[in-house]
Structure formats: structure tokens, C-alpha cells
mmCIF file of C-alpha atoms in Angstrom:
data_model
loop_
_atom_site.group_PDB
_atom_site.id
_atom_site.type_symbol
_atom_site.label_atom_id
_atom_site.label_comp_id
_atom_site.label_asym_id
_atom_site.label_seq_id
_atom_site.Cartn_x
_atom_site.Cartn_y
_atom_site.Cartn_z
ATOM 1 C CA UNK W 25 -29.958 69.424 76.547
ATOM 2 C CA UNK W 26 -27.734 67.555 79.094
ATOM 3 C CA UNK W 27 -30.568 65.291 79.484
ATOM 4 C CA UNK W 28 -31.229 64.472 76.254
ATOM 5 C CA UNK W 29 -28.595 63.176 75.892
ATOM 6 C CA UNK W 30 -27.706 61.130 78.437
ATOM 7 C CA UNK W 31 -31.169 59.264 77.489
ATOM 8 C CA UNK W 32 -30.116 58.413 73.867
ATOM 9 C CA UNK W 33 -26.289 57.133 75.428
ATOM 10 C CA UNK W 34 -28.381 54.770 78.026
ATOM 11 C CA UNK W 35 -31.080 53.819 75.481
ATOM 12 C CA UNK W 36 -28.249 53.058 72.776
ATOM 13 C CA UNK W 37 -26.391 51.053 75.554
ATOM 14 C CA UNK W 38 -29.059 48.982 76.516
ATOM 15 C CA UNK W 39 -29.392 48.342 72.622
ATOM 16 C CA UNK W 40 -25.871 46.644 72.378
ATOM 17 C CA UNK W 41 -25.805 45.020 75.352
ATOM 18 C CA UNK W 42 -29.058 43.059 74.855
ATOM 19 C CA UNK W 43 -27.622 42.232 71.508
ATOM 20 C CA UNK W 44 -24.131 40.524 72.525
ATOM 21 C CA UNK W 45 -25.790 38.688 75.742
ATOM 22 C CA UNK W 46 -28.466 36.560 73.299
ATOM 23 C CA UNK W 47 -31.999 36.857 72.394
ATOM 24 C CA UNK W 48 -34.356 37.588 75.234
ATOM 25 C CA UNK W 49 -37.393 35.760 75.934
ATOM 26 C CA UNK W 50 -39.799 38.397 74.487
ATOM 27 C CA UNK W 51 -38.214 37.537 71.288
ATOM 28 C CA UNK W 52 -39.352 33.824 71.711
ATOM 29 C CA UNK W 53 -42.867 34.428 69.194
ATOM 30 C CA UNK W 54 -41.390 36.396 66.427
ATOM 31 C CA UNK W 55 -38.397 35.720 66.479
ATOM 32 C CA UNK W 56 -37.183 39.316 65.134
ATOM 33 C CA UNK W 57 -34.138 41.196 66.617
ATOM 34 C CA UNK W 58 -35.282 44.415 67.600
ATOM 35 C CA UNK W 59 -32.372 46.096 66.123
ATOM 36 C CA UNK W 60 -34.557 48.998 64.368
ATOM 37 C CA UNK W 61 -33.405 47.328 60.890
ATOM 38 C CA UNK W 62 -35.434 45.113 58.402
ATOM 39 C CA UNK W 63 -34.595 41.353 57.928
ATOM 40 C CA UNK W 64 -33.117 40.618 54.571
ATOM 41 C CA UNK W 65 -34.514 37.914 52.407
ATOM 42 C CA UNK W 66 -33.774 34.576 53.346
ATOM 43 C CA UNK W 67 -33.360 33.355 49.514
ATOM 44 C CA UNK W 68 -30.275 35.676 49.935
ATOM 45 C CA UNK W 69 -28.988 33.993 53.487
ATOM 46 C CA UNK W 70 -25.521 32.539 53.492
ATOM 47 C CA UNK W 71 -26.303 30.196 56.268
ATOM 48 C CA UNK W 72 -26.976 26.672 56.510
ATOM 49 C CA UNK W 73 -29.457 24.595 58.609
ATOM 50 C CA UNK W 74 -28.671 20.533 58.884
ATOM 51 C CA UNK W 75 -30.245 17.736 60.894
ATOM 52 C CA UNK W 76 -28.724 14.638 61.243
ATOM 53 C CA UNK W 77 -32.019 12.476 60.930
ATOM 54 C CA UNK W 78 -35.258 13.191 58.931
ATOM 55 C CA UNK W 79 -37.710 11.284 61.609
ATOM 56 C CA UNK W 80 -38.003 11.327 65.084
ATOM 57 C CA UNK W 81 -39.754 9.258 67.550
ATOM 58 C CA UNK W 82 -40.297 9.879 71.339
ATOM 59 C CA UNK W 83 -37.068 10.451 73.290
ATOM 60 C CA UNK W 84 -34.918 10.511 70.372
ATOM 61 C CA UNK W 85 -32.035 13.003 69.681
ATOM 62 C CA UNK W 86 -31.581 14.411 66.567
ATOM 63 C CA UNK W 87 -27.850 17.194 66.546
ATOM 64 C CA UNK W 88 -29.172 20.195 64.679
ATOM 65 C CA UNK W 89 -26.097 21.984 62.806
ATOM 66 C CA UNK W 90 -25.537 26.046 61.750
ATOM 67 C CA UNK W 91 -23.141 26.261 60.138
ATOM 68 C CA UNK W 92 -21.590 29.106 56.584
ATOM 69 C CA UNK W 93 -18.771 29.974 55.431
ATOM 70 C CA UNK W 94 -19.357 33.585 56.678
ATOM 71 C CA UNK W 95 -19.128 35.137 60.300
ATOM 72 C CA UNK W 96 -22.182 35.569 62.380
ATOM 73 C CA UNK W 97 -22.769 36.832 65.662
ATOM 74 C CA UNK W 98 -25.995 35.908 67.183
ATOM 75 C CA UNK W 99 -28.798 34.152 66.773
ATOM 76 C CA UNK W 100 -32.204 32.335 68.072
ATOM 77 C CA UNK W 101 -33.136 28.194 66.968
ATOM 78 C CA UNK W 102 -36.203 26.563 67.700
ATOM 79 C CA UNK W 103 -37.965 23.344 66.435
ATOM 80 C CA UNK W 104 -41.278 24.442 65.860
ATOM 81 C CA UNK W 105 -44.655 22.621 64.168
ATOM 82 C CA UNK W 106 -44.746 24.394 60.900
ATOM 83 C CA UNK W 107 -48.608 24.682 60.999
ATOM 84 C CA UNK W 108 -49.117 26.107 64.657
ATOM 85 C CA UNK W 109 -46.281 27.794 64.832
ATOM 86 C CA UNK W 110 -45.718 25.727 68.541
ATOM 87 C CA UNK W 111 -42.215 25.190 69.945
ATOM 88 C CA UNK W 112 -41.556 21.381 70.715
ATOM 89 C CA UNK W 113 -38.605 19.720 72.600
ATOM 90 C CA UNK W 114 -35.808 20.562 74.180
ATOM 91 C CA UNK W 115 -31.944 21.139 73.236
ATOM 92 C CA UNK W 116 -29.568 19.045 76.107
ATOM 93 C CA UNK W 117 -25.991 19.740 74.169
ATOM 94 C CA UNK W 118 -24.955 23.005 73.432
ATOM 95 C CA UNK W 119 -20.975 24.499 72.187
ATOM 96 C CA UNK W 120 -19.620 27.171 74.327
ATOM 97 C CA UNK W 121 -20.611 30.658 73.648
ATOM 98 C CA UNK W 122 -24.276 29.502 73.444
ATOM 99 C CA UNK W 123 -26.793 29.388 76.261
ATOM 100 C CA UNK W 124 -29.998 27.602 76.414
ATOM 101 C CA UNK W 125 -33.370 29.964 76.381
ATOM 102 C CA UNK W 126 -36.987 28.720 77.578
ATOM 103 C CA UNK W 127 -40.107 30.235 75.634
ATOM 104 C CA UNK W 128 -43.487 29.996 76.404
ATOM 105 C CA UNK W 129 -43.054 28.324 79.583
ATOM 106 C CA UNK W 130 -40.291 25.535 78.477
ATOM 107 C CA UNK W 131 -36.909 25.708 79.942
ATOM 108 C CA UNK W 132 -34.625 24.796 77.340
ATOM 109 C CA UNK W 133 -36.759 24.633 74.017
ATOM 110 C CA UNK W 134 -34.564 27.136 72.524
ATOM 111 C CA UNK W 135 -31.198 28.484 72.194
ATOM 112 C CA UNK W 136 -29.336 31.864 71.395
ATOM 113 C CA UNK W 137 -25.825 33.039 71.863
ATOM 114 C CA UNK W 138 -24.084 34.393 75.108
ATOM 115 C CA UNK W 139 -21.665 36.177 73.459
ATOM 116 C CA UNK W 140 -20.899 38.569 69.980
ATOM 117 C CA UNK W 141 -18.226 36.553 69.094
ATOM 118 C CA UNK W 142 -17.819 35.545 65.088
ATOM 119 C CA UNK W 143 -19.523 31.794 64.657
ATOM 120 C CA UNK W 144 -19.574 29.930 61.844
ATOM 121 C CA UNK W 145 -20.037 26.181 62.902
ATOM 122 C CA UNK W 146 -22.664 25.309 65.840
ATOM 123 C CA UNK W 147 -23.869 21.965 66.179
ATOM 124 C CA UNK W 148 -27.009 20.979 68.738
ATOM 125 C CA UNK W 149 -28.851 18.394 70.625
ATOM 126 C CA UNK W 150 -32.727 18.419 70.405
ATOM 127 C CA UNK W 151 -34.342 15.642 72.165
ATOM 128 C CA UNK W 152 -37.982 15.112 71.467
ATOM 129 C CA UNK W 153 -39.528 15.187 75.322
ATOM 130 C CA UNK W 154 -42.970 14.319 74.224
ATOM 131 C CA UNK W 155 -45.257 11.995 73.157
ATOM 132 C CA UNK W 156 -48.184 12.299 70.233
ATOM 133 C CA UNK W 157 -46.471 14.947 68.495
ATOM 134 C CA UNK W 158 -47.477 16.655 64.716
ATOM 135 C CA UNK W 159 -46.405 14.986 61.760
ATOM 136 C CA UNK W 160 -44.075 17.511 61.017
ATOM 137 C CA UNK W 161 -41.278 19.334 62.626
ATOM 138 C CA UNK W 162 -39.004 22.207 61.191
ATOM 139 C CA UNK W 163 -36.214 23.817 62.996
ATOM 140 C CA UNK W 164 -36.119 27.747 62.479
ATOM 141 C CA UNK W 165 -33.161 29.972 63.066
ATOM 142 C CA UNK W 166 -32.421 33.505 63.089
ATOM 143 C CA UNK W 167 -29.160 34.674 62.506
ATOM 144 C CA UNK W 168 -27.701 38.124 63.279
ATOM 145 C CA UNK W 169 -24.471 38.974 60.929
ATOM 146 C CA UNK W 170 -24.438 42.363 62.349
ATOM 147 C CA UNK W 171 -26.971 45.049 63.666
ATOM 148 C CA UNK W 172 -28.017 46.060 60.573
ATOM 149 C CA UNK W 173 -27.704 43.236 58.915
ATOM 150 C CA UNK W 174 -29.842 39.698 60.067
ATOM 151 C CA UNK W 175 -32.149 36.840 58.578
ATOM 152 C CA UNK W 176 -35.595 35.547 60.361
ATOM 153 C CA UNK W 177 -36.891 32.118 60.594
ATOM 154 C CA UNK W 178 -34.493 30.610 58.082
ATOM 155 C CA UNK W 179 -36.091 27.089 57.854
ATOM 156 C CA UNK W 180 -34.471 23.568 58.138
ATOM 157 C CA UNK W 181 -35.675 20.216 56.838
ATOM 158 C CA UNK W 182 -38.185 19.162 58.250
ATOM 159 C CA UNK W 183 -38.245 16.330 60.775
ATOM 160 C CA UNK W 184 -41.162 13.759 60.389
ATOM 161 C CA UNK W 185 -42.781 11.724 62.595
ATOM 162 C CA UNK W 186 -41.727 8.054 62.921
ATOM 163 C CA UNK W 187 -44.084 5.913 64.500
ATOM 164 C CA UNK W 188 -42.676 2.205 64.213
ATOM 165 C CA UNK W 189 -41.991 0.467 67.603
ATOM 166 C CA UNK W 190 -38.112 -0.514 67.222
ATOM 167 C CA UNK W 191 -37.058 -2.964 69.567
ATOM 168 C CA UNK W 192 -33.383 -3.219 70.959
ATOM 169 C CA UNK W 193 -32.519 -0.225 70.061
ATOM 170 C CA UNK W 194 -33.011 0.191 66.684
ATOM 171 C CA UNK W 195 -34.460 3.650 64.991
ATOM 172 C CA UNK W 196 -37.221 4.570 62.776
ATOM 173 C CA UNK W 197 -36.457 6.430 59.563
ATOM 174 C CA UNK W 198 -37.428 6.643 56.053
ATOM 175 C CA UNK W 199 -36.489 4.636 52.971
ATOM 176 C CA UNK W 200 -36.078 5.902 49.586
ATOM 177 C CA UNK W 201 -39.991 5.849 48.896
ATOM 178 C CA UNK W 202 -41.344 7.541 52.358
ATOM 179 C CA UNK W 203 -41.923 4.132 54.309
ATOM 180 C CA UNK W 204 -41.075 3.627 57.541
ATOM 181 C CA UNK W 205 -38.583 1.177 58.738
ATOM 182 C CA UNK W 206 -36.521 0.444 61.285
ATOM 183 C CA UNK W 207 -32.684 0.776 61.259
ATOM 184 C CA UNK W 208 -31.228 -2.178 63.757
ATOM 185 C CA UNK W 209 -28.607 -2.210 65.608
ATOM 186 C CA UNK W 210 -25.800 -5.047 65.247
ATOM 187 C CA UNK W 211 -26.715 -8.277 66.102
ATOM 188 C CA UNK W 212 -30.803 -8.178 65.072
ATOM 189 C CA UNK W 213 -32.827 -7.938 62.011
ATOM 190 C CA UNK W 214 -36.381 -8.269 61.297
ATOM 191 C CA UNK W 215 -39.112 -5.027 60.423
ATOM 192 C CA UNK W 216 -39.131 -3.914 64.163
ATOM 193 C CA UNK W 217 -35.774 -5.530 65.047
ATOM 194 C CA UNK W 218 -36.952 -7.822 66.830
ATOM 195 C CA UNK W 219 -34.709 -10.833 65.896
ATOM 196 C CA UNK W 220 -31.821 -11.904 67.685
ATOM 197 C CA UNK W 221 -28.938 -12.418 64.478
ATOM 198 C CA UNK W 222 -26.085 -15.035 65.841
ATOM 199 C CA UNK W 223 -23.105 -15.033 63.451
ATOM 200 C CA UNK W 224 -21.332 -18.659 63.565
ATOM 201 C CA UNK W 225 -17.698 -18.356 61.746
ATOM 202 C CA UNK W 226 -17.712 -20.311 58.829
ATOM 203 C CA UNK W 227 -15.499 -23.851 59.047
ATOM 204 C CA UNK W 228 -15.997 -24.631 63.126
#
């Protein structure tokens, strides 16, 4: 008897401490706590996910936000390619109580929390580290409210690529209709930015 239960005390303590310390690694594919509870339906989440650009090009940064109005306590965000289900970039800013997670053989492609304390803003860096990517991007996020209670691979919007060359540092993006064009920086103009604007005051 003694030993029974000391086996369901050091199973149920492995259990929370797994939990408050952020997703493991074999959680990368399905992205499903393994809290002996079903997911509820994600029409029903509170949460919010936010990007702060639609279109991404190679090398470019795009902050990635979580964010409610209601306490949460963990969770697990990737960028993934909505048809094969592949993980893509990396994340190079995180807030505190977060740590950075690498899945199928990536270092930092995803990120979970390092702690059980209540959340309700995160904001992210995810950097696009490769070339020739899909067309389409989404990031995914599970959040954990409590043990029994959790949401799986809540989707963002997506993230498209953007493949105009802008020069001097402008970005690619979308207009109203779906075309791309490039967003220049002060000082050029042109459909790649390529022009070099010089403002004369008026009167000298």
C-alpha cells in the first residue's frame, strides 16, 4: 500500500512541475499539454494572436503579440507553414518569464513559458532565417489557463510571402488589393525604392 502511493505522489509531482517549467520538446508536433484533460474549442478562446506585418521577406522581423484580457499561465508559439505543418524561423526577443524552445532540430523556433505565473500581454520577435520559403505562414499558439482548462493551435494571421527586392531599406508589404509594394524609407521613392528624394526648402 505504502508503495502505491508514493508512486501516484511522484507521478503527480512530475505532472506539475513539467507544467510550470514550459512545454517540453516532445510537445513540439502536437502541440497538446499532456495534462490528462481535453482542449476546449478555440471558437470559445479568450486569447488573442497579433503580428505586426502581414508579409515577410528573408531576414525580416515581424513582433508576434499574445495578449487577453484574462490570466494565463503557459503556453507553446510557433510559426508554422499551414499546409506541412513545418516550423520556420526563429524568435531572437523574448519578455521575461519566457524561454526560447528548439523543435525538430532548430534552436530557437519556438517558445513556451519558464514560469506559472498569470500572463496576459507577451509580445515576440520572429525573424525569418531562411530563404525560398512557402507562400504562407501562420503563427500557432497554445495557451494553458489552468490544468484543466487549455486551447491548441489557436491560429494567427497569416504572414505572406513578399518577394519584391527593396532597396535602402525599404519593406515589402501589401496594398489594399493584394499587390506587392515596397514601403521606403525617408529620403527615397520609386517601386523598389530605389530613388534618392532630395528635399530643397522652398524660397533659397
Amino acid at each position: 500500500m505504502n508503495q502505491v502511493v508514493l508512486v501516484v505522489i511522484l507521478l503527480c509531482f512530475g505532472n506539475v512541475a513539467a507544467y510550470s517549467s514550459g512545454a517540453p520538446s516532445s510537445a513540439c508536433e502536437s502541440m497538446t499539454p499532456n495534462h490528462g484533460a481535453s482542449a476546449q474549442p478555440n471558437n470559445e478562446s479568450p486569447y488573442n494572436v497579433t503580428i505586426s506585418s502581414s508579409a515577410y521577406t528573408y531576414e525580416s522581423e515581424i513582433q508576434i503579440q499574445i495578449s487577453s484580457d484574462v490570466n494565463f499561465k503557459g503556453f507553446l508559439l510557433q510559426v508554422r507553414n499551414p499546409d506541412t505543418d513545418a516550423i520556420y524561423g526563429e524568435f531572437i526577443e523574448k519578455p521575461p518569464s519566457t524561454q526560447y524552445l528548439g523543435c525538430t532540430g532548430g534552436t530557437s523556433n519556438a517558445v513556451t513559458h519558464s514560469d506559472s505565473t498569470n500572463k496576459m500581454f507577451l509580445e515576440f520577435t520572429w525573424k525569418a532565417n531562411f530563404q525560398n520559403g512557402p507562400s504562407t505562414l501562420v503563427p500557432y499558439v497554445t495557451v494553458v489557463q489552468s490544468r484543466q482548462t487549455f486551447w491548441v493551435k489557436l491560429e494567427g494571421p497569416e504572414i505572406n510571402s513578399c518577394n519584391l527586392n527593396c532597396l535602402n531599406g525599404g519593406t515589402c508589404s501589401f496594398n489594399g488589393n493584394g499587390d506587392e509594394i515596397c514601403n521606403c524609407d525617408d529620403g527615397f521613392s520609386g517601386p523598389t525604392c530605389k530613388i534618392i528624394t532630395v528635399y530643397c526648402p522652398c524660397g533659397n
